[in-house]
């Protein structure tokens, strides 16, 4: 299979990669054509590309893995009692896609749920495939078998501290006024090499796994955004927790992923943020306007 090593031990990744590539190819066509945008709510967008991609992935996964469950962003809820469950984001980065900004992907994460597991408990992430159709980049992992980018092993970065890190985040498209993340964005900007907000959480996580980013955090993501990316990061040697250092759960609603080396420092930073400690002051727009007016008057 192109983009994968020929190692015989891959169980789910070969078929899932072919499906992600096919869905990504459809997204590329829609992107070239341009599509109309609809609103699911507030600033939450959806397009025919999201729905077509999910339909295709649902059909192909059912052909390849007839016993597996599927939980998709655009409404698929198939065979959820199964031992295996795919979390499907058929187009992660819809806002980018709708605006012609070429940063989006297909994300497929496989969870193994042993018999008897309570509905609210997490199983184990078993496989991950994220495909960026604009760069033709395929990020894959299986638990215990490592992580690859276009067939080559991926490693999280070796950056030792936040002051040398490039980090990323995102913002929700629902309940935007209830989200404090802009404060974190500001403080991270002052303490690191910079913060990227590129608009695809799944790709952000894949980039942490690939060592292109040193950390990523976000509030209020869903399992289809994170399932694949978490396994990529872990298999690439990074670490994923909630903001308190607790075990990340698919419905945690908060994710902190890093290269592992800066994780403790990041957790301390989140503690400080939540306690309102050690925050660097910057001028308010009003204070800045007064300084600006003062300069103009000289
Ligand atoms: C969104 C993207 C974005 C993140 C949002 C997600 P969607 O997913 O991952 O980066 O900030 O919270 O909802 O809606 O494009 O699949
Ligand atoms: Ca998403
Ligand atoms: Ca989506």
PDB file of C-alpha atoms and ligand atoms in Angstrom:
ATOM      1  CA  UNK A   1       0.000   0.000   0.000  1.00  0.00           C
ATOM      2  CA  UNK A   2       1.432   3.397  -0.942  1.00  0.00           C
ATOM      3  CA  UNK A   3       2.517   5.572   1.970  1.00  0.00           C
ATOM      4  CA  UNK A   4       2.740   2.623   4.363  1.00  0.00           C
ATOM      5  CA  UNK A   5       5.676   0.462   5.250  1.00  0.00           C
ATOM      6  CA  UNK A   6       5.233  -3.090   4.054  1.00  0.00           C
ATOM      7  CA  UNK A   7       5.480  -4.374   7.660  1.00  0.00           C
ATOM      8  CA  UNK A   8       3.060  -7.302   7.771  1.00  0.00           C
ATOM      9  CA  UNK A   9       1.801  -6.655  11.282  1.00  0.00           C
ATOM     10  CA  UNK A  10      -0.533  -3.743  10.522  1.00  0.00           C
ATOM     11  CA  UNK A  11      -4.064  -4.944  11.166  1.00  0.00           C
ATOM     12  CA  UNK A  12      -6.501  -2.078  10.532  1.00  0.00           C
ATOM     13  CA  UNK A  13      -4.342   0.692   9.099  1.00  0.00           C
ATOM     14  CA  UNK A  14      -4.023  -0.586   5.495  1.00  0.00           C
ATOM     15  CA  UNK A  15      -7.786  -0.714   4.829  1.00  0.00           C
ATOM     16  CA  UNK A  16      -8.477   2.460   6.828  1.00  0.00           C
ATOM     17  CA  UNK A  17      -5.728   4.310   4.936  1.00  0.00           C
ATOM     18  CA  UNK A  18      -7.281   3.398   1.591  1.00  0.00           C
ATOM     19  CA  UNK A  19     -10.655   4.659   2.858  1.00  0.00           C
ATOM     20  CA  UNK A  20      -9.184   7.920   4.168  1.00  0.00           C
ATOM     21  CA  UNK A  21      -7.361   8.470   0.877  1.00  0.00           C
ATOM     22  CA  UNK A  22     -10.539   7.884  -1.118  1.00  0.00           C
ATOM     23  CA  UNK A  23     -12.555  10.248   1.093  1.00  0.00           C
ATOM     24  CA  UNK A  24      -9.722  12.802   0.955  1.00  0.00           C
ATOM     25  CA  UNK A  25      -9.741  12.582  -2.846  1.00  0.00           C
ATOM     26  CA  UNK A  26     -13.455  13.463  -2.844  1.00  0.00           C
ATOM     27  CA  UNK A  27     -12.763  16.404  -0.517  1.00  0.00           C
ATOM     28  CA  UNK A  28     -10.063  17.633  -2.889  1.00  0.00           C
ATOM     29  CA  UNK A  29     -12.562  17.604  -5.784  1.00  0.00           C
ATOM     30  CA  UNK A  30     -15.197  19.478  -3.763  1.00  0.00           C
ATOM     31  CA  UNK A  31     -12.537  21.959  -2.658  1.00  0.00           C
ATOM     32  CA  UNK A  32     -11.555  22.683  -6.262  1.00  0.00           C
ATOM     33  CA  UNK A  33     -15.213  23.085  -7.264  1.00  0.00           C
ATOM     34  CA  UNK A  34     -16.265  25.191  -4.263  1.00  0.00           C
ATOM     35  CA  UNK A  35     -19.296  24.253  -2.165  1.00  0.00           C
ATOM     36  CA  UNK A  36     -22.193  26.095  -0.561  1.00  0.00           C
ATOM     37  CA  UNK A  37     -22.037  26.502   3.226  1.00  0.00           C
ATOM     38  CA  UNK A  38     -24.856  25.742   5.651  1.00  0.00           C
ATOM     39  CA  UNK A  39     -25.031  26.493   9.375  1.00  0.00           C
ATOM     40  CA  UNK A  40     -25.448  23.774  12.016  1.00  0.00           C
ATOM     41  CA  UNK A  41     -25.561  26.534  14.635  1.00  0.00           C
ATOM     42  CA  UNK A  42     -23.865  29.815  15.669  1.00  0.00           C
ATOM     43  CA  UNK A  43     -20.655  29.686  13.574  1.00  0.00           C
ATOM     44  CA  UNK A  44     -20.723  25.899  13.113  1.00  0.00           C
ATOM     45  CA  UNK A  45     -20.554  25.161   9.377  1.00  0.00           C
ATOM     46  CA  UNK A  46     -21.308  22.077   7.324  1.00  0.00           C
ATOM     47  CA  UNK A  47     -21.149  21.379   3.585  1.00  0.00           C
ATOM     48  CA  UNK A  48     -22.092  18.691   1.099  1.00  0.00           C
ATOM     49  CA  UNK A  49     -18.432  17.624   1.295  1.00  0.00           C
ATOM     50  CA  UNK A  50     -18.733  16.710   5.013  1.00  0.00           C
ATOM     51  CA  UNK A  51     -21.830  14.600   4.335  1.00  0.00           C
ATOM     52  CA  UNK A  52     -20.539  12.933   1.181  1.00  0.00           C
ATOM     53  CA  UNK A  53     -17.265  12.063   2.877  1.00  0.00           C
ATOM     54  CA  UNK A  54     -19.023  10.555   5.912  1.00  0.00           C
ATOM     55  CA  UNK A  55     -21.355   8.487   3.694  1.00  0.00           C
ATOM     56  CA  UNK A  56     -18.406   7.134   1.729  1.00  0.00           C
ATOM     57  CA  UNK A  57     -16.403   6.329   4.880  1.00  0.00           C
ATOM     58  CA  UNK A  58     -19.428   4.676   6.505  1.00  0.00           C
ATOM     59  CA  UNK A  59     -19.981   2.414   3.472  1.00  0.00           C
ATOM     60  CA  UNK A  60     -16.316   1.515   3.058  1.00  0.00           C
ATOM     61  CA  UNK A  61     -15.761   0.813   6.774  1.00  0.00           C
ATOM     62  CA  UNK A  62     -18.841  -1.422   6.799  1.00  0.00           C
ATOM     63  CA  UNK A  63     -17.421  -3.347   3.809  1.00  0.00           C
ATOM     64  CA  UNK A  64     -13.928  -3.659   5.302  1.00  0.00           C
ATOM     65  CA  UNK A  65     -14.950  -4.275   8.940  1.00  0.00           C
ATOM     66  CA  UNK A  66     -18.594  -5.453   8.948  1.00  0.00           C
ATOM     67  CA  UNK A  67     -18.559  -6.099  12.706  1.00  0.00           C
ATOM     68  CA  UNK A  68     -17.192  -2.710  13.711  1.00  0.00           C
ATOM     69  CA  UNK A  69     -19.213   0.184  15.075  1.00  0.00           C
ATOM     70  CA  UNK A  70     -19.065   3.683  13.586  1.00  0.00           C
ATOM     71  CA  UNK A  71     -19.555   7.010  15.390  1.00  0.00           C
ATOM     72  CA  UNK A  72     -19.423   9.883  12.922  1.00  0.00           C
ATOM     73  CA  UNK A  73     -19.667  13.635  13.365  1.00  0.00           C
ATOM     74  CA  UNK A  74     -22.400  13.971  10.758  1.00  0.00           C
ATOM     75  CA  UNK A  75     -24.717  11.578  12.568  1.00  0.00           C
ATOM     76  CA  UNK A  76     -23.600   8.002  11.891  1.00  0.00           C
ATOM     77  CA  UNK A  77     -24.282   5.779  14.927  1.00  0.00           C
ATOM     78  CA  UNK A  78     -23.884   2.182  13.715  1.00  0.00           C
ATOM     79  CA  UNK A  79     -23.352  -0.984  15.757  1.00  0.00           C
ATOM     80  CA  UNK A  80     -22.230   0.894  18.883  1.00  0.00           C
ATOM     81  CA  UNK A  81     -22.443  -2.286  20.945  1.00  0.00           C
ATOM     82  CA  UNK A  82     -19.486  -3.747  18.993  1.00  0.00           C
ATOM     83  CA  UNK A  83     -16.070  -4.456  20.454  1.00  0.00           C
ATOM     84  CA  UNK A  84     -14.481  -2.046  17.945  1.00  0.00           C
ATOM     85  CA  UNK A  85     -15.689   1.461  17.218  1.00  0.00           C
ATOM     86  CA  UNK A  86     -14.449   3.945  14.607  1.00  0.00           C
ATOM     87  CA  UNK A  87     -14.652   7.644  15.460  1.00  0.00           C
ATOM     88  CA  UNK A  88     -15.002   9.407  12.122  1.00  0.00           C
ATOM     89  CA  UNK A  89     -14.421  13.058  11.343  1.00  0.00           C
ATOM     90  CA  UNK A  90     -15.143  13.071   7.602  1.00  0.00           C
ATOM     91  CA  UNK A  91     -13.791  16.614   7.219  1.00  0.00           C
ATOM     92  CA  UNK A  92     -11.895  18.191  10.095  1.00  0.00           C
ATOM     93  CA  UNK A  93     -11.416  21.865   9.306  1.00  0.00           C
ATOM     94  CA  UNK A  94     -14.765  22.643   7.698  1.00  0.00           C
ATOM     95  CA  UNK A  95     -14.464  26.391   8.292  1.00  0.00           C
ATOM     96  CA  UNK A  96     -11.119  26.380   6.469  1.00  0.00           C
ATOM     97  CA  UNK A  97     -12.583  24.246   3.695  1.00  0.00           C
ATOM     98  CA  UNK A  98     -15.587  26.539   3.230  1.00  0.00           C
ATOM     99  CA  UNK A  99     -13.302  29.572   2.922  1.00  0.00           C
ATOM    100  CA  UNK A 100     -10.833  27.988   0.516  1.00  0.00           C
ATOM    101  CA  UNK A 101      -8.092  27.764   3.192  1.00  0.00           C
ATOM    102  CA  UNK A 102      -6.256  24.516   2.405  1.00  0.00           C
ATOM    103  CA  UNK A 103      -5.854  23.035   5.899  1.00  0.00           C
ATOM    104  CA  UNK A 104      -8.234  20.144   6.572  1.00  0.00           C
ATOM    105  CA  UNK A 105      -8.207  16.365   6.795  1.00  0.00           C
ATOM    106  CA  UNK A 106     -10.055  13.090   7.234  1.00  0.00           C
ATOM    107  CA  UNK A 107      -9.662  11.511  10.679  1.00  0.00           C
ATOM    108  CA  UNK A 108     -10.404   7.885  11.584  1.00  0.00           C
ATOM    109  CA  UNK A 109      -9.688   6.598  15.105  1.00  0.00           C
ATOM    110  CA  UNK A 110     -10.403   3.037  16.223  1.00  0.00           C
ATOM    111  CA  UNK A 111     -11.307   2.257  19.839  1.00  0.00           C
ATOM    112  CA  UNK A 112     -11.395  -1.268  21.236  1.00  0.00           C
ATOM    113  CA  UNK A 113     -14.099  -1.670  23.880  1.00  0.00           C
ATOM    114  CA  UNK A 114     -13.888  -4.941  25.814  1.00  0.00           C
ATOM    115  CA  UNK A 115     -17.173  -6.662  26.594  1.00  0.00           C
ATOM    116  CA  UNK A 116     -18.849  -5.324  29.723  1.00  0.00           C
ATOM    117  CA  UNK A 117     -17.306  -1.837  29.496  1.00  0.00           C
ATOM    118  CA  UNK A 118     -19.771   0.767  30.778  1.00  0.00           C
ATOM    119  CA  UNK A 119     -21.039   3.213  28.153  1.00  0.00           C
ATOM    120  CA  UNK A 120     -19.288   6.174  29.823  1.00  0.00           C
ATOM    121  CA  UNK A 121     -15.927   4.386  30.078  1.00  0.00           C
ATOM    122  CA  UNK A 122     -13.201   4.547  27.440  1.00  0.00           C
ATOM    123  CA  UNK A 123     -11.713   1.486  25.816  1.00  0.00           C
ATOM    124  CA  UNK A 124      -8.217   1.501  24.301  1.00  0.00           C
ATOM    125  CA  UNK A 125      -7.301   3.331  21.148  1.00  0.00           C
ATOM    126  CA  UNK A 126      -6.127   0.702  18.688  1.00  0.00           C
ATOM    127  CA  UNK A 127      -5.550   2.428  15.349  1.00  0.00           C
ATOM    128  CA  UNK A 128      -5.365   5.904  13.849  1.00  0.00           C
ATOM    129  CA  UNK A 129      -5.407   7.313  10.343  1.00  0.00           C
ATOM    130  CA  UNK A 130      -5.354  11.011   9.479  1.00  0.00           C
ATOM    131  CA  UNK A 131      -5.101  12.053   5.840  1.00  0.00           C
ATOM    132  CA  UNK A 132      -4.353  15.563   4.585  1.00  0.00           C
ATOM    133  CA  UNK A 133      -5.443  15.505   0.938  1.00  0.00           C
ATOM    134  CA  UNK A 134      -3.920  18.877   0.035  1.00  0.00           C
ATOM    135  CA  UNK A 135      -0.392  17.796   0.993  1.00  0.00           C
ATOM    136  CA  UNK A 136      -0.958  14.098   0.350  1.00  0.00           C
ATOM    137  CA  UNK A 137       0.230  13.330   3.876  1.00  0.00           C
ATOM    138  CA  UNK A 138      -0.909  10.160   5.585  1.00  0.00           C
ATOM    139  CA  UNK A 139      -0.365   9.857   9.357  1.00  0.00           C
ATOM    140  CA  UNK A 140      -1.001   6.376  10.778  1.00  0.00           C
ATOM    141  CA  UNK A 141      -0.502   4.421  13.982  1.00  0.00           C
ATOM    142  CA  UNK A 142      -1.509   1.223  15.680  1.00  0.00           C
ATOM    143  CA  UNK A 143      -1.156   0.663  19.420  1.00  0.00           C
ATOM    144  CA  UNK A 144       2.305  -0.790  20.112  1.00  0.00           C
ATOM    145  CA  UNK A 145       3.385  -0.601  16.464  1.00  0.00           C
ATOM    146  CA  UNK A 146       4.542   3.017  16.259  1.00  0.00           C
ATOM    147  CA  UNK A 147       3.440   5.922  14.120  1.00  0.00           C
ATOM    148  CA  UNK A 148       4.305   6.711  10.505  1.00  0.00           C
ATOM    149  CA  UNK A 149       4.061   9.723   8.227  1.00  0.00           C
ATOM    150  CA  UNK A 150       3.953   8.608   4.603  1.00  0.00           C
ATOM    151  CA  UNK A 151       5.630   5.359   5.590  1.00  0.00           C
ATOM    152  CA  UNK A 152       8.429   6.890   7.690  1.00  0.00           C
ATOM    153  CA  UNK A 153       8.544   6.663  11.502  1.00  0.00           C
ATOM    154  CA  UNK A 154       7.347   9.796  13.291  1.00  0.00           C
ATOM    155  CA  UNK A 155       8.790  11.100  16.556  1.00  0.00           C
ATOM    156  CA  UNK A 156       7.521  13.878  18.771  1.00  0.00           C
ATOM    157  CA  UNK A 157       9.947  16.797  19.103  1.00  0.00           C
ATOM    158  CA  UNK A 158      12.844  17.049  21.585  1.00  0.00           C
ATOM    159  CA  UNK A 159      12.121  20.667  22.538  1.00  0.00           C
ATOM    160  CA  UNK A 160      12.951  20.861  26.265  1.00  0.00           C
ATOM    161  CA  UNK A 161      10.985  23.904  27.401  1.00  0.00           C
ATOM    162  CA  UNK A 162       7.989  26.049  26.599  1.00  0.00           C
ATOM    163  CA  UNK A 163      10.100  29.139  25.875  1.00  0.00           C
ATOM    164  CA  UNK A 164      11.491  27.288  22.815  1.00  0.00           C
ATOM    165  CA  UNK A 165       8.224  25.667  21.777  1.00  0.00           C
ATOM    166  CA  UNK A 166       5.836  26.192  18.874  1.00  0.00           C
ATOM    167  CA  UNK A 167       2.354  25.363  20.126  1.00  0.00           C
ATOM    168  CA  UNK A 168      -1.168  25.263  18.711  1.00  0.00           C
ATOM    169  CA  UNK A 169      -4.761  25.560  19.790  1.00  0.00           C
ATOM    170  CA  UNK A 170      -8.246  25.998  18.393  1.00  0.00           C
ATOM    171  CA  UNK A 171     -11.529  27.598  19.347  1.00  0.00           C
ATOM    172  CA  UNK A 172     -15.008  26.104  19.345  1.00  0.00           C
ATOM    173  CA  UNK A 173     -17.657  27.176  16.870  1.00  0.00           C
ATOM    174  CA  UNK A 174     -20.448  26.769  19.443  1.00  0.00           C
ATOM    175  CA  UNK A 175     -20.975  28.645  22.732  1.00  0.00           C
ATOM    176  CA  UNK A 176     -18.066  30.886  21.829  1.00  0.00           C
ATOM    177  CA  UNK A 177     -18.833  33.347  24.621  1.00  0.00           C
ATOM    178  CA  UNK A 178     -18.451  30.643  27.269  1.00  0.00           C
ATOM    179  CA  UNK A 179     -14.887  29.807  26.273  1.00  0.00           C
ATOM    180  CA  UNK A 180     -11.863  31.311  28.116  1.00  0.00           C
ATOM    181  CA  UNK A 181      -9.260  30.088  25.633  1.00  0.00           C
ATOM    182  CA  UNK A 182      -8.280  33.493  24.307  1.00  0.00           C
ATOM    183  CA  UNK A 183      -6.642  34.176  27.708  1.00  0.00           C
ATOM    184  CA  UNK A 184      -4.575  31.015  27.323  1.00  0.00           C
ATOM    185  CA  UNK A 185      -3.736  32.011  23.753  1.00  0.00           C
ATOM    186  CA  UNK A 186      -2.444  35.357  24.974  1.00  0.00           C
ATOM    187  CA  UNK A 187      -0.310  33.920  27.760  1.00  0.00           C
ATOM    188  CA  UNK A 188       1.077  31.092  25.595  1.00  0.00           C
ATOM    189  CA  UNK A 189       2.003  33.691  22.961  1.00  0.00           C
ATOM    190  CA  UNK A 190       4.087  35.562  25.523  1.00  0.00           C
ATOM    191  CA  UNK A 191       5.818  32.428  26.834  1.00  0.00           C
ATOM    192  CA  UNK A 192       6.622  30.438  23.679  1.00  0.00           C
ATOM    193  CA  UNK A 193       7.961  30.839  20.133  1.00  0.00           C
ATOM    194  CA  UNK A 194       4.349  31.284  19.073  1.00  0.00           C
ATOM    195  CA  UNK A 195       0.850  29.870  18.876  1.00  0.00           C
ATOM    196  CA  UNK A 196      -0.662  28.556  15.644  1.00  0.00           C
ATOM    197  CA  UNK A 197      -4.422  28.391  15.197  1.00  0.00           C
ATOM    198  CA  UNK A 198      -4.685  26.552  11.913  1.00  0.00           C
ATOM    199  CA  UNK A 199      -8.279  25.260  12.209  1.00  0.00           C
ATOM    200  CA  UNK A 200      -8.001  21.462  12.182  1.00  0.00           C
ATOM    201  CA  UNK A 201      -7.600  19.841  15.584  1.00  0.00           C
ATOM    202  CA  UNK A 202      -6.865  16.425  14.078  1.00  0.00           C
ATOM    203  CA  UNK A 203      -4.011  17.854  11.996  1.00  0.00           C
ATOM    204  CA  UNK A 204      -2.745  19.813  15.008  1.00  0.00           C
ATOM    205  CA  UNK A 205      -2.436  16.526  16.897  1.00  0.00           C
ATOM    206  CA  UNK A 206      -0.823  14.818  13.902  1.00  0.00           C
ATOM    207  CA  UNK A 207       1.705  17.678  13.812  1.00  0.00           C
ATOM    208  CA  UNK A 208       2.563  17.156  17.501  1.00  0.00           C
ATOM    209  CA  UNK A 209       3.202  13.512  16.635  1.00  0.00           C
ATOM    210  CA  UNK A 210       5.364  14.554  13.670  1.00  0.00           C
ATOM    211  CA  UNK A 211       7.449  16.965  15.787  1.00  0.00           C
ATOM    212  CA  UNK A 212       6.222  20.013  13.817  1.00  0.00           C
ATOM    213  CA  UNK A 213       4.482  21.332  16.922  1.00  0.00           C
ATOM    214  CA  UNK A 214       5.657  20.842  20.495  1.00  0.00           C
ATOM    215  CA  UNK A 215       2.214  21.002  22.098  1.00  0.00           C
ATOM    216  CA  UNK A 216      -1.490  21.450  21.416  1.00  0.00           C
ATOM    217  CA  UNK A 217      -4.387  22.213  23.727  1.00  0.00           C
ATOM    218  CA  UNK A 218      -8.071  22.849  23.206  1.00  0.00           C
ATOM    219  CA  UNK A 219     -11.343  23.071  25.148  1.00  0.00           C
ATOM    220  CA  UNK A 220     -14.505  21.242  24.090  1.00  0.00           C
ATOM    221  CA  UNK A 221     -13.399  18.863  21.383  1.00  0.00           C
ATOM    222  CA  UNK A 222     -15.352  15.754  20.468  1.00  0.00           C
ATOM    223  CA  UNK A 223     -14.131  12.152  20.181  1.00  0.00           C
ATOM    224  CA  UNK A 224     -14.130  12.317  16.367  1.00  0.00           C
ATOM    225  CA  UNK A 225     -11.683  15.262  16.560  1.00  0.00           C
ATOM    226  CA  UNK A 226      -9.256  13.588  18.950  1.00  0.00           C
ATOM    227  CA  UNK A 227      -9.416   9.765  18.824  1.00  0.00           C
ATOM    228  CA  UNK A 228      -6.941   9.296  15.969  1.00  0.00           C
ATOM    229  CA  UNK A 229      -4.626  12.165  16.925  1.00  0.00           C
ATOM    230  CA  UNK A 230      -4.194  10.965  20.509  1.00  0.00           C
ATOM    231  CA  UNK A 231      -2.899   7.589  19.411  1.00  0.00           C
ATOM    232  CA  UNK A 232      -0.559   9.228  16.876  1.00  0.00           C
ATOM    233  CA  UNK A 233       0.928  11.415  19.630  1.00  0.00           C
ATOM    234  CA  UNK A 234       1.306   8.541  22.093  1.00  0.00           C
ATOM    235  CA  UNK A 235       2.838   6.191  19.536  1.00  0.00           C
ATOM    236  CA  UNK A 236       5.248   8.959  18.483  1.00  0.00           C
ATOM    237  CA  UNK A 237       6.495   9.234  22.091  1.00  0.00           C
ATOM    238  CA  UNK A 238       4.396  12.207  23.221  1.00  0.00           C
ATOM    239  CA  UNK A 239       1.898  12.540  26.042  1.00  0.00           C
ATOM    240  CA  UNK A 240      -1.821  13.370  26.211  1.00  0.00           C
ATOM    241  CA  UNK A 241      -3.754  14.304  29.373  1.00  0.00           C
ATOM    242  CA  UNK A 242      -6.482  16.633  30.530  1.00  0.00           C
ATOM    243  CA  UNK A 243      -5.487  20.077  31.864  1.00  0.00           C
ATOM    244  CA  UNK A 244      -4.829  18.684  35.360  1.00  0.00           C
ATOM    245  CA  UNK A 245      -2.567  15.858  34.228  1.00  0.00           C
ATOM    246  CA  UNK A 246      -5.333  13.285  34.580  1.00  0.00           C
ATOM    247  CA  UNK A 247      -5.874  10.543  32.056  1.00  0.00           C
ATOM    248  CA  UNK A 248      -7.431  11.910  28.887  1.00  0.00           C
ATOM    249  CA  UNK A 249     -10.906  10.544  28.193  1.00  0.00           C
ATOM    250  CA  UNK A 250     -12.633  10.792  24.842  1.00  0.00           C
ATOM    251  CA  UNK A 251     -15.372  12.895  26.413  1.00  0.00           C
ATOM    252  CA  UNK A 252     -12.954  14.916  28.607  1.00  0.00           C
ATOM    253  CA  UNK A 253     -13.780  18.147  26.754  1.00  0.00           C
ATOM    254  CA  UNK A 254     -10.207  19.294  27.328  1.00  0.00           C
ATOM    255  CA  UNK A 255      -7.010  18.022  25.798  1.00  0.00           C
ATOM    256  CA  UNK A 256      -3.359  18.779  26.381  1.00  0.00           C
ATOM    257  CA  UNK A 257      -0.961  16.978  24.048  1.00  0.00           C
ATOM    258  CA  UNK A 258       2.787  17.501  23.987  1.00  0.00           C
ATOM    259  CA  UNK A 259       6.133  15.991  23.160  1.00  0.00           C
ATOM    260  CA  UNK A 260       6.171  14.684  26.752  1.00  0.00           C
ATOM    261  CA  UNK A 261       9.290  16.648  27.701  1.00  0.00           C
ATOM    262  CA  UNK A 262       7.431  19.911  28.330  1.00  0.00           C
ATOM    263  CA  UNK A 263       4.278  18.329  29.731  1.00  0.00           C
ATOM    264  CA  UNK A 264       5.013  18.976  33.412  1.00  0.00           C
ATOM    265  CA  UNK A 265       5.828  22.607  32.655  1.00  0.00           C
ATOM    266  CA  UNK A 266       2.574  22.952  30.699  1.00  0.00           C
ATOM    267  CA  UNK A 267       0.554  21.460  33.555  1.00  0.00           C
ATOM    268  CA  UNK A 268       2.138  24.003  35.928  1.00  0.00           C
ATOM    269  CA  UNK A 269       1.200  26.729  33.479  1.00  0.00           C
ATOM    270  CA  UNK A 270      -2.440  25.543  33.387  1.00  0.00           C
ATOM    271  CA  UNK A 271      -2.479  25.531  37.212  1.00  0.00           C
ATOM    272  CA  UNK A 272      -1.208  29.115  37.180  1.00  0.00           C
ATOM    273  CA  UNK A 273      -3.766  30.157  34.594  1.00  0.00           C
ATOM    274  CA  UNK A 274      -6.692  28.663  36.500  1.00  0.00           C
ATOM    275  CA  UNK A 275      -5.423  30.276  39.733  1.00  0.00           C
ATOM    276  CA  UNK A 276      -4.754  33.627  38.028  1.00  0.00           C
ATOM    277  CA  UNK A 277      -1.054  33.468  39.059  1.00  0.00           C
ATOM    278  CA  UNK A 278       2.056  34.748  37.259  1.00  0.00           C
ATOM    279  CA  UNK A 279       0.185  36.301  34.361  1.00  0.00           C
ATOM    280  CA  UNK A 280       2.118  38.758  32.231  1.00  0.00           C
ATOM    281  CA  UNK A 281       0.344  42.106  31.933  1.00  0.00           C
ATOM    282  CA  UNK A 282      -0.235  43.648  28.517  1.00  0.00           C
ATOM    283  CA  UNK A 283      -1.987  46.954  27.796  1.00  0.00           C
ATOM    284  CA  UNK A 284      -5.735  46.934  27.247  1.00  0.00           C
ATOM    285  CA  UNK A 285      -6.825  48.417  23.891  1.00  0.00           C
ATOM    286  CA  UNK A 286      -7.990  51.472  25.827  1.00  0.00           C
ATOM    287  CA  UNK A 287      -4.637  51.900  27.578  1.00  0.00           C
ATOM    288  CA  UNK A 288      -2.864  51.364  24.288  1.00  0.00           C
ATOM    289  CA  UNK A 289      -5.099  53.973  22.592  1.00  0.00           C
ATOM    290  CA  UNK A 290      -4.154  56.491  25.290  1.00  0.00           C
ATOM    291  CA  UNK A 291      -0.411  55.788  24.744  1.00  0.00           C
ATOM    292  CA  UNK A 292      -0.927  56.039  20.998  1.00  0.00           C
ATOM    293  CA  UNK A 293      -2.763  59.338  21.307  1.00  0.00           C
ATOM    294  CA  UNK A 294       0.019  60.554  23.590  1.00  0.00           C
ATOM    295  CA  UNK A 295       2.655  59.663  20.978  1.00  0.00           C
ATOM    296  CA  UNK A 296       0.670  61.363  18.205  1.00  0.00           C
ATOM    297  CA  UNK A 297       0.406  64.571  20.296  1.00  0.00           C
ATOM    298  CA  UNK A 298       4.222  64.840  20.668  1.00  0.00           C
TER     299      UNK A 298
HETATM  300  C1  LIG B   1     -13.197  21.824  14.234  1.00  0.00           C
HETATM  301  C2  LIG B   1     -11.701  21.919  14.002  1.00  0.00           C
HETATM  302  C3  LIG B   1     -11.133  23.135  14.705  1.00  0.00           C
HETATM  303  C4  LIG B   1     -11.458  23.136  16.182  1.00  0.00           C
HETATM  304  C5  LIG B   1     -12.960  23.044  16.391  1.00  0.00           C
HETATM  305  C6  LIG B   1     -13.504  21.789  15.705  1.00  0.00           C
HETATM  306  P1  LIG B   1     -14.711  20.647  12.332  1.00  0.00           P
HETATM  307  O1  LIG B   1     -13.717  20.646  13.645  1.00  0.00           O
HETATM  308  O2  LIG B   1     -11.054  20.781  14.467  1.00  0.00           O
HETATM  309  O3  LIG B   1      -9.725  23.178  14.603  1.00  0.00           O
HETATM  310  O4  LIG B   1     -10.965  24.321  16.754  1.00  0.00           O
HETATM  311  O5  LIG B   1     -13.200  22.989  17.792  1.00  0.00           O
HETATM  312  O6  LIG B   1     -14.900  21.724  15.891  1.00  0.00           O
HETATM  313  O7  LIG B   1     -15.982  21.275  12.789  1.00  0.00           O
HETATM  314  O8  LIG B   1     -14.022  21.439  11.273  1.00  0.00           O
HETATM  315  O9  LIG B   1     -14.833  19.202  12.052  1.00  0.00           O
HETATM  316 CA1  LIG B   2     -13.627  18.207  13.774  1.00  0.00          CA
HETATM  317 CA1  LIG B   3     -15.893  17.705  10.859  1.00  0.00          CA
END
